[in-house]
PDB file of C-alpha atoms in Angstrom:
ATOM      1  CA  TRP H 255     117.878 219.496  94.357  1.00  0.00           C
ATOM      2  CA  ASN H 256     113.442 218.003  94.676  1.00  0.00           C
ATOM      3  CA  PRO H 257     113.107 216.969  91.130  1.00  0.00           C
ATOM      4  CA  GLU H 258     109.110 215.322  90.582  1.00  0.00           C
ATOM      5  CA  THR H 259     109.677 211.190  89.599  1.00  0.00           C
ATOM      6  CA  ARG H 260     109.644 210.993  85.900  1.00  0.00           C
ATOM      7  CA  GLN H 261     109.771 207.895  83.658  1.00  0.00           C
ATOM      8  CA  HIS H 262     111.845 207.937  80.161  1.00  0.00           C
ATOM      9  CA  GLY H 263     110.421 204.645  78.465  1.00  0.00           C
ATOM     10  CA  LYS H 264     110.658 201.925  80.798  1.00  0.00           C
ATOM     11  CA  LEU H 265     113.442 203.735  83.221  1.00  0.00           C
ATOM     12  CA  TYR H 266     112.364 205.726  85.912  1.00  0.00           C
ATOM     13  CA  THR H 267     114.162 209.168  87.462  1.00  0.00           C
ATOM     14  CA  GLY H 268     113.274 210.340  90.752  1.00  0.00           C
ATOM     15  CA  LYS H 269     115.006 211.254  94.252  1.00  0.00           C
ATOM     16  CA  ALA H 270     114.541 208.350  97.471  1.00  0.00           C
ATOM     17  CA  MET H 271     114.255 205.416  95.453  1.00  0.00           C
ATOM     18  CA  ASP H 272     116.175 203.884  97.630  1.00  0.00           C
ATOM     19  CA  ASN H 273     113.306 203.932  99.516  1.00  0.00           C
ATOM     20  CA  ARG H 274     110.557 203.597  97.285  1.00  0.00           C
ATOM     21  CA  VAL H 275     111.711 201.326  94.899  1.00  0.00           C
ATOM     22  CA  ALA H 276     110.775 198.120  98.366  1.00  0.00           C
ATOM     23  CA  LEU H 277     107.805 199.285  98.756  1.00  0.00           C
ATOM     24  CA  ALA H 278     106.859 199.550  96.562  1.00  0.00           C
ATOM     25  CA  ILE H 279     107.595 196.150  95.349  1.00  0.00           C
ATOM     26  CA  MET H 280     106.229 194.997  98.890  1.00  0.00           C
ATOM     27  CA  ASP H 281     103.454 196.695  98.008  1.00  0.00           C
ATOM     28  CA  GLU H 282     102.915 194.995  94.462  1.00  0.00           C
ATOM     29  CA  VAL H 283     103.683 191.600  95.654  1.00  0.00           C
ATOM     30  CA  LEU H 284     100.561 192.062  97.922  1.00  0.00           C
ATOM     31  CA  LYS H 285      98.103 193.490  95.888  1.00  0.00           C
ATOM     32  CA  ARG H 286      99.510 189.523  93.667  1.00  0.00           C
ATOM     33  CA  VAL H 287     100.117 187.025  96.013  1.00  0.00           C
ATOM     34  CA  ASP H 288      97.180 183.813  96.266  1.00  0.00           C
ATOM     35  CA  VAL H 289      97.454 183.122  99.554  1.00  0.00           C
ATOM     36  CA  SER H 290      96.266 179.855  99.220  1.00  0.00           C
ATOM     37  CA  ARG H 291      99.186 179.216  97.671  1.00  0.00           C
ATOM     38  CA  LEU H 292     101.713 180.287 100.393  1.00  0.00           C
ATOM     39  CA  GLN H 293     104.242 177.552 101.751  1.00  0.00           C
ATOM     40  CA  TYR H 294     105.018 181.084 104.086  1.00  0.00           C
ATOM     41  CA  ASP H 295     103.236 182.650 106.954  1.00  0.00           C
ATOM     42  CA  LEU H 296     104.586 186.299 105.670  1.00  0.00           C
ATOM     43  CA  TYR H 297     104.591 189.448 107.714  1.00  0.00           C
ATOM     44  CA  PHE H 298     106.609 193.432 105.377  1.00  0.00           C
ATOM     45  CA  GLY H 299     108.397 195.657 107.894  1.00  0.00           C
ATOM     46  CA  SER H 300     109.465 198.726 106.646  1.00  0.00           C
ATOM     47  CA  THR H 301     112.679 200.582 108.988  1.00  0.00           C
ATOM     48  CA  ILE H 302     114.455 203.603 108.510  1.00  0.00           C
ATOM     49  CA  GLN H 303     117.967 204.557 109.463  1.00  0.00           C
ATOM     50  CA  GLU H 304     119.029 201.573 108.164  1.00  0.00           C
ATOM     51  CA  GLU H 305     122.540 203.894 106.757  1.00  0.00           C
ATOM     52  CA  SER H 306     123.078 205.382 110.201  1.00  0.00           C
ATOM     53  CA  GLY H 307     122.785 201.667 112.303  1.00  0.00           C
ATOM     54  CA  LEU H 308     120.063 199.767 110.968  1.00  0.00           C
ATOM     55  CA  TYR H 309     118.621 201.004 114.108  1.00  0.00           C
ATOM     56  CA  GLY H 310     114.963 200.221 112.785  1.00  0.00           C
ATOM     57  CA  ALA H 311     115.892 196.401 111.434  1.00  0.00           C
ATOM     58  CA  ASN H 312     116.769 196.476 114.800  1.00  0.00           C
ATOM     59  CA  SER H 313     113.703 195.793 115.942  1.00  0.00           C
ATOM     60  CA  ILE H 314     111.604 195.018 113.142  1.00  0.00           C
ATOM     61  CA  ASN H 315     111.273 191.110 114.744  1.00  0.00           C
ATOM     62  CA  ARG H 316     110.750 191.346 118.666  1.00  0.00           C
ATOM     63  CA  ASP H 317     107.291 190.438 117.751  1.00  0.00           C
ATOM     64  CA  VAL H 318     107.816 187.595 114.472  1.00  0.00           C
ATOM     65  CA  ASN H 319     110.255 186.007 115.808  1.00  0.00           C
ATOM     66  CA  CYS H 320     111.520 184.450 112.028  1.00  0.00           C
ATOM     67  CA  GLU H 321     112.870 182.017 110.849  1.00  0.00           C
ATOM     68  CA  PHE H 322     114.603 183.417 107.630  1.00  0.00           C
ATOM     69  CA  ALA H 323     113.849 187.640 105.790  1.00  0.00           C
ATOM     70  CA  ILE H 324     114.689 188.814 102.547  1.00  0.00           C
ATOM     71  CA  SER H 325     116.026 192.226 102.415  1.00  0.00           C
ATOM     72  CA  LEU H 326     114.842 194.099  99.905  1.00  0.00           C
ATOM     73  CA  ASP H 327     116.917 197.140  98.541  1.00  0.00           C
ATOM     74  CA  THR H 328     118.273 198.407  95.576  1.00  0.00           C
ATOM     75  CA  GLY H 329     121.930 197.953  94.160  1.00  0.00           C
ATOM     76  CA  LEU H 330     124.936 198.764  92.054  1.00  0.00           C
ATOM     77  CA  SER H 331     124.260 199.126  88.688  1.00  0.00           C
ATOM     78  CA  GLY H 332     127.735 199.500  86.994  1.00  0.00           C
ATOM     79  CA  ASP H 333     125.943 200.057  83.334  1.00  0.00           C
ATOM     80  CA  VAL H 334     127.410 203.504  83.614  1.00  0.00           C
ATOM     81  CA  PRO H 335     130.539 205.380  82.154  1.00  0.00           C
ATOM     82  CA  GLY H 336     133.490 205.338  83.645  1.00  0.00           C
ATOM     83  CA  VAL H 337     132.726 201.708  86.166  1.00  0.00           C
ATOM     84  CA  ASP H 338     135.152 198.510  85.502  1.00  0.00           C
ATOM     85  CA  PRO H 339     131.983 195.562  83.970  1.00  0.00           C
ATOM     86  CA  ARG H 340     134.323 193.913  86.226  1.00  0.00           C
ATOM     87  CA  ASN H 341     133.794 195.620  89.438  1.00  0.00           C
ATOM     88  CA  ILE H 342     130.379 196.187  89.117  1.00  0.00           C
ATOM     89  CA  SER H 343     129.101 193.736  86.730  1.00  0.00           C
ATOM     90  CA  THR H 344     125.588 194.611  87.238  1.00  0.00           C
ATOM     91  CA  ARG H 345     122.940 196.298  84.562  1.00  0.00           C
ATOM     92  CA  LEU H 346     119.512 198.025  84.673  1.00  0.00           C
ATOM     93  CA  GLY H 347     117.019 195.479  82.601  1.00  0.00           C
ATOM     94  CA  ALA H 348     118.595 192.620  83.447  1.00  0.00           C
ATOM     95  CA  GLY H 349     117.069 191.244  86.702  1.00  0.00           C
ATOM     96  CA  PRO H 350     117.089 191.359  90.083  1.00  0.00           C
ATOM     97  CA  ILE H 351     120.436 191.048  92.014  1.00  0.00           C
ATOM     98  CA  LEU H 352     120.798 187.874  94.452  1.00  0.00           C
ATOM     99  CA  ILE H 353     124.170 189.803  96.647  1.00  0.00           C
ATOM    100  CA  HIS H 354     126.463 187.354  98.506  1.00  0.00           C
ATOM    101  CA  LYS H 355     127.902 188.971 100.418  1.00  0.00           C
ATOM    102  CA  ASP H 356     128.562 193.146 101.095  1.00  0.00           C
ATOM    103  CA  LEU H 357     129.206 193.635 105.288  1.00  0.00           C
ATOM    104  CA  TYR H 358     127.067 190.427 106.172  1.00  0.00           C
ATOM    105  CA  SER H 359     127.714 187.710 104.514  1.00  0.00           C
ATOM    106  CA  TYR H 360     124.128 186.240 104.321  1.00  0.00           C
ATOM    107  CA  HIS H 361     122.904 182.649 104.573  1.00  0.00           C
ATOM    108  CA  TYR H 362     124.257 180.264 102.134  1.00  0.00           C
ATOM    109  CA  GLY H 363     120.770 177.572 102.140  1.00  0.00           C
ATOM    110  CA  LEU H 364     118.911 180.755 101.206  1.00  0.00           C
ATOM    111  CA  ILE H 365     120.802 182.765  98.817  1.00  0.00           C
ATOM    112  CA  ASN H 366     120.937 178.952  96.572  1.00  0.00           C
ATOM    113  CA  ARG H 367     116.986 178.457  97.502  1.00  0.00           C
ATOM    114  CA  ILE H 368     116.326 182.141  95.471  1.00  0.00           C
ATOM    115  CA  ILE H 369     118.655 180.976  92.460  1.00  0.00           C
ATOM    116  CA  ASP H 370     117.148 178.054  92.342  1.00  0.00           C
ATOM    117  CA  THR H 371     113.312 179.439  92.072  1.00  0.00           C
ATOM    118  CA  ALA H 372     114.529 181.403  89.929  1.00  0.00           C
ATOM    119  CA  ALA H 373     115.834 179.067  87.593  1.00  0.00           C
ATOM    120  CA  ASP H 374     112.785 176.936  88.150  1.00  0.00           C
ATOM    121  CA  ALA H 375     111.340 179.911  87.317  1.00  0.00           C
ATOM    122  CA  ASN H 376     113.638 180.687  84.051  1.00  0.00           C
ATOM    123  CA  MET H 377     113.886 183.930  86.136  1.00  0.00           C
ATOM    124  CA  PRO H 378     117.087 185.916  85.351  1.00  0.00           C
ATOM    125  CA  LEU H 379     119.051 186.595  88.508  1.00  0.00           C
ATOM    126  CA  GLN H 380     122.704 188.778  88.745  1.00  0.00           C
ATOM    127  CA  HIS H 381     124.715 188.144  91.365  1.00  0.00           C
ATOM    128  CA  ALA H 382     127.128 191.410  93.673  1.00  0.00           C
ATOM    129  CA  VAL H 383     128.845 190.861  96.492  1.00  0.00           C
ATOM    130  CA  TYR H 384     129.899 194.108  97.217  1.00  0.00           C
ATOM    131  CA  SER H 385     132.438 195.759  99.199  1.00  0.00           C
ATOM    132  CA  VAL H 386     130.651 198.618 100.927  1.00  0.00           C
ATOM    133  CA  TYR H 387     127.504 198.140 101.705  1.00  0.00           C
ATOM    134  CA  GLY H 388     124.736 196.506 103.377  1.00  0.00           C
ATOM    135  CA  THR H 389     121.195 196.151 104.224  1.00  0.00           C
ATOM    136  CA  ASP H 390     119.173 195.970 107.023  1.00  0.00           C
ATOM    137  CA  SER H 391     119.999 192.190 107.191  1.00  0.00           C
ATOM    138  CA  GLY H 392     122.504 192.428 108.573  1.00  0.00           C
ATOM    139  CA  ALA H 393     120.730 193.961 111.664  1.00  0.00           C
ATOM    140  CA  LEU H 394     118.527 189.959 111.360  1.00  0.00           C
ATOM    141  CA  ILE H 395     121.715 188.161 110.869  1.00  0.00           C
ATOM    142  CA  ARG H 396     123.262 188.924 114.462  1.00  0.00           C
ATOM    143  CA  GLU H 397     120.241 187.690 115.993  1.00  0.00           C
ATOM    144  CA  GLY H 398     120.560 184.612 114.569  1.00  0.00           C
ATOM    145  CA  VAL H 399     117.837 185.092 110.386  1.00  0.00           C
ATOM    146  CA  ALA H 400     118.581 183.719 107.924  1.00  0.00           C
ATOM    147  CA  ALA H 401     118.121 186.448 105.739  1.00  0.00           C
ATOM    148  CA  SER H 402     119.810 187.440 102.586  1.00  0.00           C
ATOM    149  CA  ALA H 403     119.263 191.198 100.299  1.00  0.00           C
ATOM    150  CA  LEU H 404     117.539 190.911  96.689  1.00  0.00           C
ATOM    151  CA  VAL H 405     117.858 193.840  95.638  1.00  0.00           C
ATOM    152  CA  VAL H 406     117.354 196.144  92.339  1.00  0.00           C
ATOM    153  CA  PRO H 407     119.320 197.552  90.304  1.00  0.00           C
ATOM    154  CA  THR H 408     120.402 201.547  90.383  1.00  0.00           C
ATOM    155  CA  ARG H 409     122.379 203.383  88.612  1.00  0.00           C
ATOM    156  CA  TYR H 410     123.679 207.319  90.771  1.00  0.00           C
ATOM    157  CA  THR H 411     122.141 205.613  94.105  1.00  0.00           C
ATOM    158  CA  HIS H 412     121.389 208.002  97.180  1.00  0.00           C
ATOM    159  CA  SER H 413     121.352 211.303  94.255  1.00  0.00           C
ATOM    160  CA  PRO H 414     117.871 213.191  93.218  1.00  0.00           C
ATOM    161  CA  PHE H 415     117.943 211.334  89.625  1.00  0.00           C
ATOM    162  CA  GLU H 416     118.383 207.909  91.332  1.00  0.00           C
ATOM    163  CA  THR H 417     116.997 205.656  87.493  1.00  0.00           C
ATOM    164  CA  VAL H 418     115.052 202.069  87.973  1.00  0.00           C
ATOM    165  CA  HIS H 419     114.385 199.789  85.400  1.00  0.00           C
ATOM    166  CA  ALA H 420     110.657 198.753  84.845  1.00  0.00           C
ATOM    167  CA  ASP H 421     111.469 195.942  83.975  1.00  0.00           C
ATOM    168  CA  ASP H 422     114.018 195.031  87.443  1.00  0.00           C
ATOM    169  CA  LEU H 423     110.802 195.799  89.445  1.00  0.00           C
ATOM    170  CA  GLU H 424     108.223 193.620  87.766  1.00  0.00           C
ATOM    171  CA  MET H 425     111.004 190.727  87.400  1.00  0.00           C
ATOM    172  CA  THR H 426     111.892 190.994  91.590  1.00  0.00           C
ATOM    173  CA  VAL H 427     108.257 190.917  92.624  1.00  0.00           C
ATOM    174  CA  SER H 428     107.951 187.686  89.992  1.00  0.00           C
ATOM    175  CA  LEU H 429     110.211 186.033  91.913  1.00  0.00           C
ATOM    176  CA  LEU H 430     109.668 186.848  95.155  1.00  0.00           C
ATOM    177  CA  LEU H 431     106.214 184.907  94.484  1.00  0.00           C
ATOM    178  CA  GLU H 432     107.498 182.330  92.933  1.00  0.00           C
ATOM    179  CA  PHE H 433     109.993 181.927  95.950  1.00  0.00           C
ATOM    180  CA  LEU H 434     106.546 182.271  98.413  1.00  0.00           C
ATOM    181  CA  TYR H 435     104.925 179.605  96.309  1.00  0.00           C
ATOM    182  CA  ARG H 436     107.688 177.643  95.736  1.00  0.00           C
ATOM    183  CA  PRO H 437     107.318 174.543  98.451  1.00  0.00           C
ATOM    184  CA  ASN H 438     108.996 175.152 102.356  1.00  0.00           C
ATOM    185  CA  GLN H 439     112.271 173.027 101.986  1.00  0.00           C
ATOM    186  CA  GLU H 440     115.272 173.668 104.997  1.00  0.00           C
ATOM    187  CA  THR H 441     117.230 176.390 104.123  1.00  0.00           C
ATOM    188  CA  ALA H 442     119.821 175.315 106.071  1.00  0.00           C
TER     189      ALA H 442
END
């Protein structure tokens, strides 16, 4: 199936949101960023073949040699029939999701820094631990990069009807900008 992307109120539904959402967020951050306020050198990368072995992410840091990274992706939303909120408590419209652990253990200091940024800016932030999930940060973690994953809640992942909420996209962009403007402190 190849349905057109549609908007229903604040919901966007379409195929391949798990790739397009991250690109849209990066594009919007680039449009809005005030370079004079940046506290970090900023690089964006887009990769391929995450689900089949992180092949694209294995080479993304070769020229950059970054100290830390935040992977953007979509995450599971549990607000669908048949899903117990004790298993997946995240939901659409409640803000970005910070993954603490999935197939990888994300960097404790960087996670706390993102949490502090959201709290200081009074921004919503959901938290998740997934048992069968992974992001491109896994390739960076294996290289010793302090990495995390900030994802947008998504219903019906890997279907032609993936659904995201406009407020979650906006809140993710805003949180990333706040993070980028926050004075650099150690993430260890």
